[in-house]
């Protein structure tokens, strides 16, 4: 791909010695801070802190944020200098309003180069556009953004119309005119007049948006008596005084409300394309690399620039340390040229990062960046406490340790195990040694241990039970479906505080494996196995357990993991190689524990534990195998066995020796050679505990059948709204947090939300990763530990939107002028404590799209596709319904069916 200079956005690419603006030179170079400047023609003006979060749509702004590495700052951050030895991450954002001039765009490009040069070109640069700001940018302004119209700045007219939307970060846009054309069912509108303040609630807006809008209205209007809530379709229900004023600005006879907003829907894309920048004949060319899953090694040339194209995630420019100065300063311009060449939307994010200063958002695009770089800052690896054991009481009292280890307790609690096969649910006897079959699903009901009489410790643990669902990779769909139904039923009907964890084979969580102390055995099919547990024979029903004199089936297990929280034994079928880094347990006429010479001592201990539960066993070290061992292994292999890369035929085996060296057919990229399963999932099996990045928090929802998510960076407990559903992605486990006041649909479809997230997350990720479902007020310690200073009483005084409206309606009932809609169009009052819009929501009336009467009275073939011809009346607004039927829908719905049909025929709605 070739990029010409015409396609590049204006940047001063040839400046060799950039003069830095005096405003920038005032910033301490080694300080944690946050600053905002506005570009006013050719001048740079520092914004006062009181104006942070307020932008003008025909201006350009520069935001500089400096935070500790891995930390976050916001608009309230106070500048503080740090030691020169402390690492600081720098971010420069330039924000472009919708109506910004070309001159201001050019000026801001020059100014960010000055600021970047002041910090030796180490900052990450973001190009932000109005209404499409990055998650990091939004994280600076927790109270939301207000965008003012430049056309109205000097207008003497004090009357204003604002459009609001945004579930977490509320955006408030000042409209250039007061007109019905700005109204949409997805939005909330503010009409601010000299005498009054109106909050218009679109029927398709979410409750969290409505609640936040009312709180914002209270900051706009100090006197709450001046605020009137107007529900979409109930405008005629306003008190007469307010209705007359509303009509003077927005005539109700001209009412037109857009059914759905032009919401920016980002393309679902979790694949990345990488291009290398090269100059040929003085022209910039982009050569695409042959990459499936990007790795850090793909950025292998520090003397140039790489372009990473993720479309929805934006266009990233990675600049090598040894790249020429001109390429560093022109990177953003080249990124914009790339966007134009690809004909991507104008608001496509463009971000420039520099080698050695990559932010977390960039590194997450490379699934294995942290393991490649050896950076343990974000790794997840439990660290044993005193005596090498995890103490339940310590995990109760220290949620952060529980989160780091992903262990709720030490796994010694009581458990019930259910095996799901075809149409049966069989309870099996639980002991510390359990055999699972990969063609089945299992449900484990576990009681959490907290060895403390202290109430606060119990609160810290958060849950009394955990419901685990484990699916074998070869389990049929009907079996996994039945297991899911059974597990969900336990989760939703157990009276104790609990959580639900759904996982698949090879994605077991640390706490689940801890229940079995590393002795979980996974077989490909049912086998006759002799288990020795506490010197007795235990029948756990999911396998055939024999008496001592009976013959057991032969199989070989490979040991994965090196501790009780990450270890399991999986059957290898067929056996093609013995890897020097691993340990194996062979069940034949005798039990053998084979340890490779490069295996760790911890792994060997776990192998010996598995061997001991299968019976009397012999430990065999690599290169010291007796002849009997090779004869036993020979009965299990289907082709020539490879040990350390060399073939061992029967004659070699009879010598009981093996040459040194590593097997070329051993573990490669975490996959196990020689195993073929129906699903092919074995390729993802990892020999060690997985590592993760910092946990990420997302607000998730569905709207008109489409899934949406919004990342909340620098999250705190206060970012969890009880009226929403959130996903906390901790890498090894994806948590779905259900707010107490989330919609019934969201509470029912929690697994679907998790699946949608895993399928669209912008990084290589298995869609069947482990998922945990938790409810508000029932958060386990392994979840709370990801939040600093979790406060158990945080939501004690929380008032949700419905209750807030009830309170306002109750107050207005005692006042001469009501604040909310209290009566319908026929002057027939409903319960004064509950607005009619909320009452009718119980009948789903307001959840249907609304259309004018004339459209609904058309012939069937001309009706919009989503309208049921037999239920046209539900698509009327409340006001139109009352004008036709002279009663509310609430009253109409209580009429006999024959009477309803008669009325609908009369008004041509049947």
Coordinates of N, CA and C in Angstrom, one line a residue, residues 46-141:
X46 N -4.7 27.7 28.8 CA -4.8 26.7 29.8 C -6.2 26.8 30.4
X47 N -6.9 25.7 30.4 CA -8.3 25.6 31.0 C -8.3 25.6 32.5
X48 N -9.2 26.4 33.1 CA -9.3 26.3 34.6 C -9.8 25.0 35.0
X49 N -9.5 24.4 36.2 CA -9.9 23.1 36.6 C -11.4 23.1 36.7
X50 N -12.1 24.2 36.9 CA -13.6 24.2 37.0 C -14.2 23.9 35.7
X51 N -13.4 24.0 34.6 CA -14.0 23.8 33.2 C -13.6 22.4 32.7
X52 N -12.8 21.7 33.4 CA -12.4 20.3 33.0 C -13.7 19.5 32.7
X53 N -13.7 18.8 31.6 CA -14.9 18.0 31.2 C -15.9 18.8 30.4
X54 N -15.7 20.1 30.2 CA -16.5 20.9 29.3 C -15.8 21.3 28.1
X55 N -16.3 21.0 26.9 CA -15.6 21.2 25.6 C -16.6 22.0 24.7
X56 N -16.0 22.7 23.7 CA -16.8 23.5 22.8 C -16.6 22.8 21.4
X57 N -17.7 22.6 20.7 CA -17.6 21.7 19.5 C -16.9 22.3 18.3
X58 N -16.5 23.6 18.3 CA -15.7 24.1 17.2 C -14.3 24.4 17.6
X59 N -13.9 23.8 18.7 CA -12.5 24.0 19.2 C -11.7 22.7 19.3
X60 N -10.4 22.8 19.4 CA -9.5 21.7 19.6 C -8.9 21.8 21.0
X61 N -8.6 20.7 21.6 CA -8.0 20.7 23.0 C -6.9 19.7 23.1
X62 N -6.0 20.0 24.0 CA -4.9 19.1 24.3 C -5.0 18.7 25.8
X63 N -4.9 17.4 26.0 CA -5.0 16.9 27.4 C -3.6 16.1 27.6
X64 N -3.0 16.5 28.7 CA -1.8 15.8 29.1 C -2.0 15.1 30.4
X65 N -1.7 13.8 30.5 CA -1.9 13.0 31.7 C -0.6 12.2 32.0
X66 N -0.1 12.4 33.2 CA 1.1 11.6 33.6 C 0.7 10.9 34.8
X67 N 0.9 9.5 34.8 CA 0.5 8.7 35.9 C 1.6 7.7 36.2
X68 N 1.6 7.1 37.4 CA 2.6 6.0 37.7 C 2.3 4.9 36.7
X69 N 3.3 4.1 36.3 CA 3.2 3.0 35.4 C 2.1 2.0 35.9
X70 N 1.1 1.8 35.1 CA 0.0 0.9 35.5 C -1.1 1.6 36.3
X71 N -0.9 2.9 36.6 CA -1.8 3.7 37.4 C -2.7 4.6 36.6
X72 N -3.5 5.4 37.2 CA -4.4 6.2 36.4 C -4.6 7.6 37.2
X73 N -4.8 8.6 36.4 CA -5.1 9.9 36.9 C -6.4 10.4 36.3
X74 N -7.0 11.5 36.9 CA -8.2 12.1 36.3 C -8.2 13.6 36.5
X75 N -9.3 14.2 36.2 CA -9.4 15.6 36.3 C -9.2 16.2 37.7
X76 N -9.3 15.4 38.7 CA -9.1 15.9 40.1 C -7.7 15.6 40.6
X77 N -6.9 15.1 39.8 CA -5.5 14.8 40.2 C -4.7 16.1 40.5
X78 N -4.1 16.1 41.7 CA -3.3 17.2 42.1 C -1.8 16.9 41.7
X79 N -1.2 17.9 41.1 CA 0.2 17.7 40.6 C 1.1 17.5 41.8
X80 N 1.9 16.4 41.6 CA 2.9 16.1 42.7 C 4.2 15.5 42.0
X81 N 5.3 16.0 42.4 CA 6.5 15.5 41.8 C 6.9 14.2 42.4
X82 N 7.6 13.4 41.7 CA 8.0 12.1 42.2 C 9.5 12.0 42.0
X83 N 10.1 11.0 42.6 CA 11.6 10.8 42.5 C 12.0 10.5 41.0
X84 N 13.1 10.9 40.7 CA 13.6 10.7 39.3 C 13.7 9.2 39.0
X85 N 13.8 8.4 40.0 CA 13.9 6.9 39.8 C 12.6 6.3 39.5
X86 N 11.5 7.0 39.8 CA 10.1 6.5 39.6 C 9.7 6.6 38.1
X87 N 9.1 5.5 37.7 CA 8.7 5.5 36.3 C 7.3 6.2 36.1
X88 N 7.2 7.0 35.1 CA 6.0 7.7 34.8 C 5.5 7.4 33.4
X89 N 4.2 7.1 33.2 CA 3.6 7.0 31.9 C 3.0 8.3 31.5
X90 N 3.3 8.7 30.2 CA 2.8 10.0 29.7 C 1.8 9.7 28.6
X91 N 0.7 10.5 28.6 CA -0.3 10.4 27.6 C -0.7 11.8 27.1
X92 N -0.7 12.0 25.8 CA -1.1 13.2 25.2 C -2.3 13.0 24.3
X93 N -3.4 13.6 24.6 CA -4.6 13.4 23.8 C -4.9 14.8 23.1
X94 N -5.2 14.8 21.8 CA -5.8 16.0 21.3 C -7.2 15.7 20.8
X95 N -8.1 16.5 21.2 CA -9.6 16.3 21.0 C -10.1 17.3 20.0
X96 N -10.8 16.8 19.0 CA -11.3 17.7 17.9 C -12.8 17.7 18.0
X97 N -13.4 18.9 18.1 CA -14.8 19.1 18.1 C -15.4 18.8 16.7
X98 N -16.7 18.5 16.7 CA -17.3 18.2 15.4 C -17.2 19.3 14.4
X99 N -17.2 20.5 14.8 CA -17.2 21.7 13.9 C -15.9 22.4 13.9
X100 N -14.8 21.8 14.3 CA -13.5 22.4 14.4 C -13.0 22.8 13.0
X101 N -12.3 23.9 12.9 CA -11.8 24.3 11.6 C -10.5 23.6 11.2
X102 N -10.2 23.6 10.0 CA -8.9 23.0 9.5 C -7.7 23.7 10.1
X103 N -7.8 25.0 10.3 CA -6.7 25.8 10.9 C -6.4 25.3 12.3
X104 N -7.5 25.1 13.1 CA -7.3 24.7 14.5 C -6.8 23.2 14.5
X105 N -7.2 22.4 13.6 CA -6.6 21.0 13.5 C -5.2 21.1 13.2
X106 N -4.8 22.0 12.4 CA -3.3 22.1 12.0 C -2.6 22.6 13.2
X107 N -3.2 23.6 13.9 CA -2.5 24.2 15.1 C -2.3 23.2 16.2
X108 N -3.3 22.4 16.4 CA -3.2 21.4 17.5 C -2.1 20.4 17.2
X109 N -2.0 20.0 15.9 CA -1.0 19.1 15.5 C 0.4 19.6 15.8
X110 N 0.6 20.9 15.5 CA 1.9 21.5 15.9 C 2.2 21.5 17.4
X111 N 1.1 21.9 18.1 CA 1.3 22.0 19.6 C 1.6 20.7 20.3
X112 N 1.0 19.6 19.8 CA 1.3 18.3 20.5 C 2.7 17.8 20.2
X113 N 3.2 18.3 19.0 CA 4.6 17.9 18.7 C 5.6 18.7 19.7
X114 N 5.2 19.9 20.0 CA 6.0 20.7 21.0 C 6.0 20.0 22.3
X115 N 4.8 19.6 22.7 CA 4.6 19.0 24.1 C 5.3 17.6 24.1
X116 N 5.2 16.9 23.0 CA 5.9 15.6 22.9 C 7.4 15.7 22.9
X117 N 7.9 16.7 22.2 CA 9.3 16.9 22.2 C 9.9 17.3 23.5
X118 N 9.0 18.0 24.3 CA 9.5 18.4 25.7 C 9.7 17.2 26.5
X119 N 9.0 16.1 26.3 CA 9.2 14.9 27.0 C 9.9 13.8 26.2
X120 N 10.8 14.3 25.3 CA 11.7 13.5 24.5 C 11.0 12.4 23.7
X121 N 9.8 12.7 23.2 CA 9.0 11.8 22.3 C 8.7 10.5 22.9
X122 N 8.5 10.5 24.2 CA 8.2 9.2 24.8 C 6.7 9.0 25.2
X123 N 5.9 10.1 24.9 CA 4.5 10.0 25.3 C 3.7 9.2 24.3
X124 N 2.6 8.6 24.8 CA 1.6 7.9 23.8 C 0.6 9.0 23.4
X125 N 0.4 9.1 22.1 CA -0.4 10.2 21.5 C -1.7 9.6 21.0
X126 N -2.8 10.2 21.4 CA -4.2 9.8 21.0 C -4.8 10.9 20.2
X127 N -5.4 10.5 19.0 CA -6.3 11.5 18.3 C -7.7 11.2 18.7
X128 N -8.4 12.1 19.3 CA -9.7 11.9 19.8 C -10.7 12.8 19.0
X129 N -11.9 12.2 18.8 CA -12.9 13.0 18.1 C -14.2 13.0 18.9
X130 N -15.0 14.1 18.7 CA -16.2 14.2 19.5 C -17.1 13.0 19.3
X131 N -17.6 12.6 20.5 CA -18.6 11.4 20.6 C -17.9 10.1 20.3
X132 N -16.6 10.0 20.1 CA -15.9 8.7 19.9 C -14.6 8.7 20.6
X133 N -14.7 9.2 21.9 CA -13.5 9.3 22.7 C -13.0 7.9 23.2
X134 N -11.7 7.7 23.4 CA -11.2 6.5 23.9 C -11.6 6.2 25.3
X135 N -11.5 4.9 25.7 CA -11.8 4.6 27.2 C -10.9 5.4 28.1
X136 N -9.6 5.5 27.7 CA -8.7 6.2 28.6 C -9.1 7.7 28.8
X137 N -9.4 8.3 27.7 CA -9.9 9.7 27.7 C -11.1 9.9 28.6
X138 N -12.1 9.0 28.4 CA -13.3 9.1 29.2 C -13.0 8.8 30.7
X139 N -12.0 8.0 31.0 CA -11.7 7.7 32.4 C -11.2 9.0 33.2
X140 N -10.8 10.0 32.4 CA -10.3 11.2 33.1 C -11.5 12.0 33.6
X141 N -12.7 11.8 33.1 CA -13.9 12.6 33.4 C -15.0 11.7 33.9

